[in-house]
Short mmCIF file of C-alpha atoms in Angstrom, two decimals:
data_model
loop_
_atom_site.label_atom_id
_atom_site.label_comp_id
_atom_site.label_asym_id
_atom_site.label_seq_id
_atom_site.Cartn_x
_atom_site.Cartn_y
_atom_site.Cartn_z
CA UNK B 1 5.15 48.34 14.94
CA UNK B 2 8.71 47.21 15.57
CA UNK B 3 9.50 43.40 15.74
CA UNK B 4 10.34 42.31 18.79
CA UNK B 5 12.14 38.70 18.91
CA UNK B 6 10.69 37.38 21.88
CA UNK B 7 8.69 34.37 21.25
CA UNK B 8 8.16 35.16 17.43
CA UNK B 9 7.55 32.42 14.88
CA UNK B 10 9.63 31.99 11.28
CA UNK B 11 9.03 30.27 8.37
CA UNK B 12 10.97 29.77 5.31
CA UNK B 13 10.56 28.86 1.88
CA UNK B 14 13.51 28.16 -0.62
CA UNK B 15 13.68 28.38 -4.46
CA UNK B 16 16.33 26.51 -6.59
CA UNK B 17 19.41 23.98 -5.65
CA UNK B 18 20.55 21.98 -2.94
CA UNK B 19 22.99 24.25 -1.65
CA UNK B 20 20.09 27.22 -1.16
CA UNK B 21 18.37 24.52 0.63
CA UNK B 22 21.70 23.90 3.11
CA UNK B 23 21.81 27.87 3.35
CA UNK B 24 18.35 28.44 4.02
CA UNK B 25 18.66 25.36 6.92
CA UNK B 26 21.67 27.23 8.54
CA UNK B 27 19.69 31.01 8.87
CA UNK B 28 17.14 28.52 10.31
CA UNK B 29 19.40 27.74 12.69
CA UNK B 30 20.31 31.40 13.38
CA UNK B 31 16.93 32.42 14.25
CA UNK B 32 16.44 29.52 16.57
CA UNK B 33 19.06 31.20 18.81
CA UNK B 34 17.61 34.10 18.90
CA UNK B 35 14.45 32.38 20.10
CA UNK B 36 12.19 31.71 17.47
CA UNK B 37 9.82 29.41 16.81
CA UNK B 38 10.16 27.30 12.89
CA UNK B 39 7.16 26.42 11.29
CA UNK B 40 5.67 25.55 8.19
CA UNK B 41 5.60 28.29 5.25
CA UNK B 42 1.65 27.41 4.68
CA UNK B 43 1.34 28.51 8.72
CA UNK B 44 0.71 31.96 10.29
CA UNK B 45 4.14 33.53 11.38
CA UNK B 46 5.61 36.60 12.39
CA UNK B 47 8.79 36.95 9.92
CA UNK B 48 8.86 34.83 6.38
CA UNK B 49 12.40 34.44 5.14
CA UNK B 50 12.35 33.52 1.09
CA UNK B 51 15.37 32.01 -0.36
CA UNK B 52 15.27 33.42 -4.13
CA UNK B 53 16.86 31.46 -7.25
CA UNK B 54 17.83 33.46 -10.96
CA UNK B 55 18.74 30.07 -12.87
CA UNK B 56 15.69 30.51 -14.33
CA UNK B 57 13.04 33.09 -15.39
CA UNK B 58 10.75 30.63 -13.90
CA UNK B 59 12.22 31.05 -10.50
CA UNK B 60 12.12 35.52 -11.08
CA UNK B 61 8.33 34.82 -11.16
CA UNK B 62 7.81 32.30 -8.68
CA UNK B 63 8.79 35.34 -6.43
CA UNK B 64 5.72 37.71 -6.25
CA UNK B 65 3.21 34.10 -5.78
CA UNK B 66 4.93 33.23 -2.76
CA UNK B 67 5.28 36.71 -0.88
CA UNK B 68 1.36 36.91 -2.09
CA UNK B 69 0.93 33.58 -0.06
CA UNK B 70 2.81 34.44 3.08
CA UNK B 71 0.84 38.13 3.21
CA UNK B 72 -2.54 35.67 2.62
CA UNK B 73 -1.33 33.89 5.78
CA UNK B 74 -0.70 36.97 7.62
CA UNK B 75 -0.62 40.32 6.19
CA UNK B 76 1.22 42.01 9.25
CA UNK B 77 4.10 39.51 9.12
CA UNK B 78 7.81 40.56 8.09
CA UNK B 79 8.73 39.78 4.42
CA UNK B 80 12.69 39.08 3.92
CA UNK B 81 14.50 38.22 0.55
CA UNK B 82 17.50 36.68 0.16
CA UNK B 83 19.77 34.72 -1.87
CA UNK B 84 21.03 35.15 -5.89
CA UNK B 85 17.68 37.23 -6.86
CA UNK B 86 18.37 39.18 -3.95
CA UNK B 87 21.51 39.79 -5.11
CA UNK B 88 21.33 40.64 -8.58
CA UNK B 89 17.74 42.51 -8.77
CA UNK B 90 17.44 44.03 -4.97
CA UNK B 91 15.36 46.87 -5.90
CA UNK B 92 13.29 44.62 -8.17
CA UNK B 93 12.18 42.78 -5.04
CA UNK B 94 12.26 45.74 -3.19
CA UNK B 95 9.41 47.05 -5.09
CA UNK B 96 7.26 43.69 -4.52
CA UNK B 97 3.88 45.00 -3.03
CA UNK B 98 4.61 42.88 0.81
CA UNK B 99 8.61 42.48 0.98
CA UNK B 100 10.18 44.54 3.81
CA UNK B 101 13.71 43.70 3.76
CA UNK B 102 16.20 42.87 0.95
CA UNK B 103 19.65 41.50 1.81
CA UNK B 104 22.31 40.39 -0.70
CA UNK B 105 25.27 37.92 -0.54
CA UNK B 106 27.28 39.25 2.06
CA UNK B 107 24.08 40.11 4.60
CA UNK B 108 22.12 36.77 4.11
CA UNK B 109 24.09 35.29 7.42
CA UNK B 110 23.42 38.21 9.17
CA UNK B 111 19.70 38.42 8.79
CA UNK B 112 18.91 38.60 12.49
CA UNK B 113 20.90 41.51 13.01
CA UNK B 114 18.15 43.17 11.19
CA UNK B 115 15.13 42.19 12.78
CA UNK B 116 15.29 45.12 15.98
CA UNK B 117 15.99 47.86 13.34
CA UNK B 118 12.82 47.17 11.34
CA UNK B 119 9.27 48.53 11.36
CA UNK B 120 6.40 47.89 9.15
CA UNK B 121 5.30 51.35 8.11
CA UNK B 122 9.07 52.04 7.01
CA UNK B 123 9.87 52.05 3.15
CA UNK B 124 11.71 48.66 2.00
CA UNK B 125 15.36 47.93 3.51
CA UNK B 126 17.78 47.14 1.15
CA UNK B 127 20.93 45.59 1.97
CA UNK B 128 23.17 44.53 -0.65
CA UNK B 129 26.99 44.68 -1.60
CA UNK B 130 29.50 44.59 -4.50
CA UNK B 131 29.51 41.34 -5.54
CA UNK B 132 33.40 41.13 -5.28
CA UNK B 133 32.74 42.07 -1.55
CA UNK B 134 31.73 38.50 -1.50
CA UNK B 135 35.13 37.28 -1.10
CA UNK B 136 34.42 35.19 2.68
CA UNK B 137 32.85 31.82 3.07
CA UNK B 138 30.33 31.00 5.49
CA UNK B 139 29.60 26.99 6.30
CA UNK B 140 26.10 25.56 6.16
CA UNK B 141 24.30 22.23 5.90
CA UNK B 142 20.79 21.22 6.31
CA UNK B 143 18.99 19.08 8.31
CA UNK B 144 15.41 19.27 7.39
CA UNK B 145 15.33 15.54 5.89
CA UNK B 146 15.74 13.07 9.00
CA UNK B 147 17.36 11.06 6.12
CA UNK B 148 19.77 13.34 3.83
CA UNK B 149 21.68 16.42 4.53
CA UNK B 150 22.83 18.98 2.40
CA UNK B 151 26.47 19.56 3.02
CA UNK B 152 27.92 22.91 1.80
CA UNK B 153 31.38 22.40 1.00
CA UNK B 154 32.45 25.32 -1.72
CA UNK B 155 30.86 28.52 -3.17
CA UNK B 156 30.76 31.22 -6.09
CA UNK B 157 32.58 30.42 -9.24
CA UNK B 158 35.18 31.65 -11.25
CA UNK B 159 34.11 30.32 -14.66
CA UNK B 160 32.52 32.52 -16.93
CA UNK B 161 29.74 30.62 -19.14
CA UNK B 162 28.39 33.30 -21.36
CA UNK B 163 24.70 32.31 -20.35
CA UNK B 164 25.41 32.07 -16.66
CA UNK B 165 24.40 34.92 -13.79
CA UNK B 166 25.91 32.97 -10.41
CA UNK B 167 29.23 34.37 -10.80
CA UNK B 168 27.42 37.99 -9.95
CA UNK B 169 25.30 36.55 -7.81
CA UNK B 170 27.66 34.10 -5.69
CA UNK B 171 30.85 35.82 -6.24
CA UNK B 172 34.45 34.36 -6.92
CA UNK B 173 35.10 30.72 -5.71
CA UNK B 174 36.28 29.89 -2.34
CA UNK B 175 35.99 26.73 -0.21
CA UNK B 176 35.47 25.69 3.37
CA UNK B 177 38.34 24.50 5.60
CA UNK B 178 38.82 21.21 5.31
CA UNK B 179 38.76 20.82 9.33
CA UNK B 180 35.36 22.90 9.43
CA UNK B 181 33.39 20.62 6.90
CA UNK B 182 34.55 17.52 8.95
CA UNK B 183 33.31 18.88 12.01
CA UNK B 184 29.96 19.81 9.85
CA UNK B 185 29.76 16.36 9.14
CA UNK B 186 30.27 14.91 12.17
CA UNK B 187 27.32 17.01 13.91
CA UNK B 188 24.71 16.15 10.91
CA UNK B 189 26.28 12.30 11.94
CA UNK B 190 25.47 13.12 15.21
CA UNK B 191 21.81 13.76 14.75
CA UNK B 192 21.22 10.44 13.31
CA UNK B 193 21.52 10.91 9.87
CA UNK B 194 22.66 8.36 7.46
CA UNK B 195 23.21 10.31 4.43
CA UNK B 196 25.15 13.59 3.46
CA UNK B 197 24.90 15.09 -0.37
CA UNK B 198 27.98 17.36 -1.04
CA UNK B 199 26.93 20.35 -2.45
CA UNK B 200 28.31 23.92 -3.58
CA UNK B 201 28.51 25.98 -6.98
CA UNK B 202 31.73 24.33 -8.18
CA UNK B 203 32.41 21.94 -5.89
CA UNK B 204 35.11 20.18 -7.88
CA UNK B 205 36.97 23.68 -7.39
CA UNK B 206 37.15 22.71 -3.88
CA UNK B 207 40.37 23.96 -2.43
CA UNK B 208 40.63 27.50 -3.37
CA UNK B 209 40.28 29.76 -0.67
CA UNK B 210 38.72 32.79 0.42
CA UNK B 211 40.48 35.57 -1.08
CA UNK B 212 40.57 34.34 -4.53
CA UNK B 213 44.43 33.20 -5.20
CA UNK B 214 44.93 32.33 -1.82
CA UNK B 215 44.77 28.17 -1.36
CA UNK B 216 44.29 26.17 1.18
CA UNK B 217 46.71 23.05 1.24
CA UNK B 218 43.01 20.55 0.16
CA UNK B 219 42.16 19.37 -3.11
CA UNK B 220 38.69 17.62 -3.75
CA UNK B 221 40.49 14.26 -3.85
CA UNK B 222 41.17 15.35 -0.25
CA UNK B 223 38.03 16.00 0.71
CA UNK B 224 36.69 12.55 -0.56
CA UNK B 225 39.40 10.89 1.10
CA UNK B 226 38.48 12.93 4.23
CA UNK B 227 35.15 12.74 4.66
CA UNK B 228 35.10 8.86 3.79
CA UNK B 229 36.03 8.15 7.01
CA UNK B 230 33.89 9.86 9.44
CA UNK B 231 31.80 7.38 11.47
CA UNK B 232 28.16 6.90 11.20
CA UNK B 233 27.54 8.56 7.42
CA UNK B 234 26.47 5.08 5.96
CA UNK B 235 26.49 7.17 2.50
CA UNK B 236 28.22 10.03 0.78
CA UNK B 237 26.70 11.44 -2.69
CA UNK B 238 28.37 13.88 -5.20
CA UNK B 239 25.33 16.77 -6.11
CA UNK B 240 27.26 17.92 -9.34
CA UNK B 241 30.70 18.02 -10.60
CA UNK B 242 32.02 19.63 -13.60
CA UNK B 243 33.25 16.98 -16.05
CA UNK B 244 36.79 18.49 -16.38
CA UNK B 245 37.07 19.07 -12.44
CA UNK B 246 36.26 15.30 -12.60
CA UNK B 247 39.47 13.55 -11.98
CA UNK B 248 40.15 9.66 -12.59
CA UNK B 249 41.79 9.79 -9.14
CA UNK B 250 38.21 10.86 -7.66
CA UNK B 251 36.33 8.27 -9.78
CA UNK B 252 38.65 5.17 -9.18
CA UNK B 253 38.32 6.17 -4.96
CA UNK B 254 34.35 6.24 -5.55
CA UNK B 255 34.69 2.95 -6.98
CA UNK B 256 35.96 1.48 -3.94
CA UNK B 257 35.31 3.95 -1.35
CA UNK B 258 33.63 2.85 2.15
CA UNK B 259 30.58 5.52 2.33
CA UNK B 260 30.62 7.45 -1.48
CA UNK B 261 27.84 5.62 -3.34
CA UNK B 262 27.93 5.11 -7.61
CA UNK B 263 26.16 8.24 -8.10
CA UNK B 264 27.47 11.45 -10.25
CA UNK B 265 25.71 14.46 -11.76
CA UNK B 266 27.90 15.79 -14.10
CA UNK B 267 26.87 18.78 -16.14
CA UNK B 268 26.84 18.47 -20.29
CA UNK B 269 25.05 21.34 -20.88
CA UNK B 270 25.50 20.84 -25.15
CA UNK B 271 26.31 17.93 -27.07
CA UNK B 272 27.76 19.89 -29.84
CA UNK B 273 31.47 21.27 -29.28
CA UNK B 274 30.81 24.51 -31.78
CA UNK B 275 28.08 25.66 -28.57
CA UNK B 276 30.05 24.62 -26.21
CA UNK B 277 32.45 27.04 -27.30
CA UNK B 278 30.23 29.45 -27.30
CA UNK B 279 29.00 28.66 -24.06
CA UNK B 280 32.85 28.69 -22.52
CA UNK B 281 32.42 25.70 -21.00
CA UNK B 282 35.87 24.08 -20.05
CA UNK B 283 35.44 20.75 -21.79
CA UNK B 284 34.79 19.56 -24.81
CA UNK B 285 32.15 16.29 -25.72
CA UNK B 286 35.47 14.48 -26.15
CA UNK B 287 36.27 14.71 -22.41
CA UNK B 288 32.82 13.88 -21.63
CA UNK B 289 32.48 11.05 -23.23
CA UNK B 290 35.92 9.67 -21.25
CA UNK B 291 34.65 10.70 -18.31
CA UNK B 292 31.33 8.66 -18.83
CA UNK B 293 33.28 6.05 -20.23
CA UNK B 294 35.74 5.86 -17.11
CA UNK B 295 33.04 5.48 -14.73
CA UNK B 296 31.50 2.72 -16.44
CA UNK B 297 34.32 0.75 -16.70
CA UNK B 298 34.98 0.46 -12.87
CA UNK B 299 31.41 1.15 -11.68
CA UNK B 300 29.14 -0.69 -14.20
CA UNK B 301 25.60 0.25 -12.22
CA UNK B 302 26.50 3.88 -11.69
CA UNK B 303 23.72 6.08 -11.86
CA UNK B 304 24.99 8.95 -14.54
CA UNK B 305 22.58 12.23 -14.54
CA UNK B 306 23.41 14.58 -16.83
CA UNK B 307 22.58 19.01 -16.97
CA UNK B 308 21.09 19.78 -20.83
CA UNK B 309 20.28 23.29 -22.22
CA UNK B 310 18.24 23.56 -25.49
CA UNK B 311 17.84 26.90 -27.21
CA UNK B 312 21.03 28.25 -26.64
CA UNK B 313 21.23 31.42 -29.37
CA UNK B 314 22.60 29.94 -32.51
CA UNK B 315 20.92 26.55 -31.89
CA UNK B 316 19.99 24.89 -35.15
CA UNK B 317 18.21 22.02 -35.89
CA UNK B 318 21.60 20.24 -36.83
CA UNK B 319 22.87 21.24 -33.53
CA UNK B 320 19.95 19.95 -31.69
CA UNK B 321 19.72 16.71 -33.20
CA UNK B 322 23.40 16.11 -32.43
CA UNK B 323 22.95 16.96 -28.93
CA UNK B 324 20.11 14.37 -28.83
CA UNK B 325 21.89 11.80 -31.21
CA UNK B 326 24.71 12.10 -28.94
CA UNK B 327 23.06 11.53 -25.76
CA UNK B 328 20.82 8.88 -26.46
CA UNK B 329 24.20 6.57 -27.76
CA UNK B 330 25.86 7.53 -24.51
CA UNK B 331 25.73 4.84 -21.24
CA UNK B 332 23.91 7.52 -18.70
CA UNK B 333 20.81 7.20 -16.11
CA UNK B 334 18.85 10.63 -16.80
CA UNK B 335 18.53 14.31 -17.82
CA UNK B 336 17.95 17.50 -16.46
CA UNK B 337 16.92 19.80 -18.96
CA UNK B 338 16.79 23.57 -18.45
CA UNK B 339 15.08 25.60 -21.51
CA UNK B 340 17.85 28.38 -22.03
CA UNK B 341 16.47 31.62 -21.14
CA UNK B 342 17.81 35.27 -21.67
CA UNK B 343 19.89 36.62 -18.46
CA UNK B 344 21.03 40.22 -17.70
CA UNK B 345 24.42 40.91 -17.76
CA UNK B 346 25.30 37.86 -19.78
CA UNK B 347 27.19 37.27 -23.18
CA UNK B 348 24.71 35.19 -24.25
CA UNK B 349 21.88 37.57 -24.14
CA UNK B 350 22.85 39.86 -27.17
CA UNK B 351 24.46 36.84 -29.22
CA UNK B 352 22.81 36.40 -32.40
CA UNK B 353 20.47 33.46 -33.34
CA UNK B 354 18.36 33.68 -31.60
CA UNK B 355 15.56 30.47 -31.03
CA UNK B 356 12.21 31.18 -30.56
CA UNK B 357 10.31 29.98 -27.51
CA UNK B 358 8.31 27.39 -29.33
CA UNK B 359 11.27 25.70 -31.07
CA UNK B 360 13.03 25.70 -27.29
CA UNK B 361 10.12 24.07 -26.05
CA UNK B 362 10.24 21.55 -28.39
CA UNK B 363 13.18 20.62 -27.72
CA UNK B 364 12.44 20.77 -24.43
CA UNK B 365 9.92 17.71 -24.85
CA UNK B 366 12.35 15.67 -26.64
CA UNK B 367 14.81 15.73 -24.35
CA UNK B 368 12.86 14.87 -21.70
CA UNK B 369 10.83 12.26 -23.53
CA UNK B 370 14.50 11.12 -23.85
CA UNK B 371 15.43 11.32 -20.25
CA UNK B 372 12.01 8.91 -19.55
CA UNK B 373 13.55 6.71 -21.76
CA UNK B 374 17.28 6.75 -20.30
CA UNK B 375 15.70 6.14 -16.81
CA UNK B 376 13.46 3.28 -17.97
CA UNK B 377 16.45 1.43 -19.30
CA UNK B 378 18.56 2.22 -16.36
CA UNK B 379 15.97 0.53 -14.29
CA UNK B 380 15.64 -2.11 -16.04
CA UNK B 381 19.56 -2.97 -15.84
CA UNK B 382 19.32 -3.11 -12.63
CA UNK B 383 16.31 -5.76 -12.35
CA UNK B 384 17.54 -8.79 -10.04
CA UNK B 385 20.10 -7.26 -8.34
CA UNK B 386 20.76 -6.92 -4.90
CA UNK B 387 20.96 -3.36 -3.43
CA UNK B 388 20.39 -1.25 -0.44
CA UNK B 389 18.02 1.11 0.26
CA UNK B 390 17.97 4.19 2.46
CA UNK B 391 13.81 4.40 3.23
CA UNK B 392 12.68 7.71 3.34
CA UNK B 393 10.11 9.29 6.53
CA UNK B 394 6.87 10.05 4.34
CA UNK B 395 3.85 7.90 3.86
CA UNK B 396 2.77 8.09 0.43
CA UNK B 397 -0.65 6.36 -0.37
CA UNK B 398 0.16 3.50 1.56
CA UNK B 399 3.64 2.72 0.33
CA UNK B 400 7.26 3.83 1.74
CA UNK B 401 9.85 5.13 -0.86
CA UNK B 402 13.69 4.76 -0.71
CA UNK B 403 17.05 4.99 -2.85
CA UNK B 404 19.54 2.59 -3.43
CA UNK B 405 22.95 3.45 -3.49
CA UNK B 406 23.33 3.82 -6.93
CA UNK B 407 20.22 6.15 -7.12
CA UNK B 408 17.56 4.14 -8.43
CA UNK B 409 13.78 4.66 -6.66
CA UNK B 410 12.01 2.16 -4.99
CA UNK B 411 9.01 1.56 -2.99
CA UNK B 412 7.22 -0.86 -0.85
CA UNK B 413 4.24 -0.91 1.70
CA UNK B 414 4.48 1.43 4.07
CA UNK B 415 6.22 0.25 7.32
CA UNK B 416 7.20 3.12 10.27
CA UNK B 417 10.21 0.95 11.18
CA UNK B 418 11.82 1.15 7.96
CA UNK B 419 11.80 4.80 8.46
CA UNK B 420 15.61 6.04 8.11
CA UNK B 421 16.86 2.40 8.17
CA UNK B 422 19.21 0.90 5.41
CA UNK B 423 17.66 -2.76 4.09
CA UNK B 424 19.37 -5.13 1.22
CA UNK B 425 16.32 -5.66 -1.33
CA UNK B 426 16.39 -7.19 -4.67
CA UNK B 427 15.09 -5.14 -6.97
CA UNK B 428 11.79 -7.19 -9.18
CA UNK B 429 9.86 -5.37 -11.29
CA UNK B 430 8.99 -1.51 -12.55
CA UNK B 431 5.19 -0.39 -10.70
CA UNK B 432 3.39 1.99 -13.08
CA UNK B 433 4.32 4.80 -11.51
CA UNK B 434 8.05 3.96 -12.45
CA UNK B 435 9.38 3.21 -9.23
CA UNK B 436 10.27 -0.34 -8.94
CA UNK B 437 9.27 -3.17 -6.42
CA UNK B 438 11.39 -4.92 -4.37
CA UNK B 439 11.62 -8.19 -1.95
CA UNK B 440 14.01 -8.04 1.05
CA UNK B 441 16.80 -10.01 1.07
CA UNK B 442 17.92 -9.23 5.05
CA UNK B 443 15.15 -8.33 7.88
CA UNK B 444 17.82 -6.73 9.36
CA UNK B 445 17.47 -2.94 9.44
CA UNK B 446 20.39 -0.56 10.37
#
């Protein structure tokens, strides 16, 4: 049975970060003009395309549950991987009882090439490369979310954190053209949408170009300064930036900038500068601790979230608590926290010291217990003020849910014409659900 592309229905599901999300939007796209139909992963269709993740050993497992659900829909449709599992472990999916096609970093943008070639009864297709062979960019964004798009502005990485696999996965680090993401971001403006959420693998690395050493004449600062102006983004967030890629000259233009809202994620990873030297991060909790301190003195309600990792090998107790000590003194909004987990290929995964699985999720808990904490206060800072919120499209029980600028989540009964619109609210009180109530200030919707 060969697949033909006439009138044939897609669906897609994507594992991990923002910027698989803007990847897996733009081989939406793709497929589109070839003629296909999108719909909904939980609906019968011909081809399912799933965007795999390896930050996690989590998201290696999530893998065989969701090519068991799409064959549940439909046990004749196509099965594709790709993405960073597809990269690193192709035969490993390969061998996944339902997948017909594998297709690494360089073939991902190329996946409906493919589709004429392919026939059911043939053995698995595996297309995947030499990670340095990953050495060209390709531009995406998403526009699933009527009210935020995913703007891919950078990708790979040429750090080399001992517990880290996206290097082999993503390749070296190279960035769009500066002209190209403006024109990106003037089509997703185009379509209505009010908010765009820069994202990438290093995106503070921004200006490094395809091939490695060669540069393009753009810095980030650029890029801020650039994309600042481009008419009808209301708001422009910063996903994740590394804390010594974080430049006062970037901060100080957020501060005062026209669309770029009081919002950073900025990775920490370890409070403790011994594992951060064994981690190879580029910073030490010196920097961090500036950089924190920076933003907060020209951006008092910034939102601060902050990237954790507990059980890093050689993680003791002492270590731990001054990781926690440490963050719970600092001025910041909320934590992700990631339970460290043995990769292939990695320095960290023959180091020594190992911590057991128990002790990691311990740790786990009181980090996060931690983050609930951080939040709660952070909310509660911002009681009284005046903000505006960017309502989202879904009805949730009855009520409507937003952002404000500066990241905080709020909700109020659910009105369809406050769908997409911004409104100035004053923030009153934190619901039981943690979201807090609010009173408008201004009918007027824009």
């Amino acid at each position: 049975m060969l697949v033909e592309t006439a009138a044939k229905s897609v669906a897609f599901y994507t594992l991990g970060c923002k910027l698989n999300f803007s990847e897996t939007s733009t081989i939406a796209r793709s497929f589109k003009q070839e003629g296909f139909d999108k719909v909904d992963f939980e609906q019968k269709a011909d081809i399912y395309v799933i965007n795999t993740c390896s930050v996690t050993e989590n998201a290696d497992k999530r893998f065989k549950s969701i090519v068991k659900k799409a064959q549940n829909v439909n046990e004749d449709a196509f099965v594709i991987a790709v993405g960073c599992y597809a990269q690193l472990k192709p035969e490993e999916l390969a061998a996944v009882d339902g997948v017909d096609l594998v297709l690494g970093a360089t073939e991902k943008f190329k996946i409906t090439d493919y589709l004429n070639q392919l026939s059911k009864e043939e053995p698995t297709q595996v297309h995947s490369c030499e990670i340095n062979e990953a050495d060209f960019y390709v531009g995406s964004y998403s526009i699933g979310d009527r009210t935020r798009a995913f703007l891919k502005v950078q990708d790979g990485c040429d750090y080399k954190c001992t517990y880290c696999t996206i290097p082999l996965a993503r390749g070296i680090s190279r960035s769009d053209t500066l002209e190209n993401v403006m024109k990106n971001a003037r089509q997703i403006s185009e379509r209505g949408i009010k908010e765009i959420v820069l994202t990438g693998v290093n995106i503070g690395d921004y200006g490094k170009g395809e091939f490695g050493n060669k540069r393009h004449e753009h810095t980030f600062l650029d890029l801020v300064h650039a994309l600042d102006t481009v008419k009808g983004i209301d708001r422009l967030r910063i996903s994740s930036i590394e804390p010594n890629l974080l430049k006062n000259e970037t901060i100080d233009f957020v501060s005062g900038a026209n669309a770029f809202v009081p919002h950073f994620h900025i990775p920490l990873q370890v409070g403790n500068n011994e594992l951060l030297g064994k981690m190879k991060r580029r910073y030490n909790r010196e920097l961090y601790t500036d950089r924190v301190t920076r933003i907060k003195e020209v951006m008092p309600d910034c939102c601060i979230g902050v990237d954790v990792i507990v059980g890093f090998p050689g993680e003791t107790d002492d270590h731990f608590l001054d990781t926690y000590n440490y963050l719970s003194n600092l001025n910041i909004s909320y934590l992700h926290v990631f339970t460290y987990s043995e990769r292939e290929n990695t320095p960290a995964a023959t180091m020594e010291g190992v911590v057991p699985l128990k002790v990691r999720k311990k740790r786990s808990k009181m980090l996060r217990g931690l983050s609930v904490k951080k939040r709660r206060a952070f909310y509660e800072s911002q009681l009284g003020k005046t903000k505006t919120v960017l309502w989202e499209a879904e009805n949730r029980e009855g009520f409507i849910q937003g952002f404000t600028e500066n990241y905080v989540k709020v909700k109020t009964y659910w009105n369809p014409e406050l769908v997409n619109q911004l409104q100035q609210v004053q923030l009153l009180s934190i619901d039981e659900d943690g979201l807090v109530r609010i009173q408008a200030v201004d009918s007027t919707l824009k």
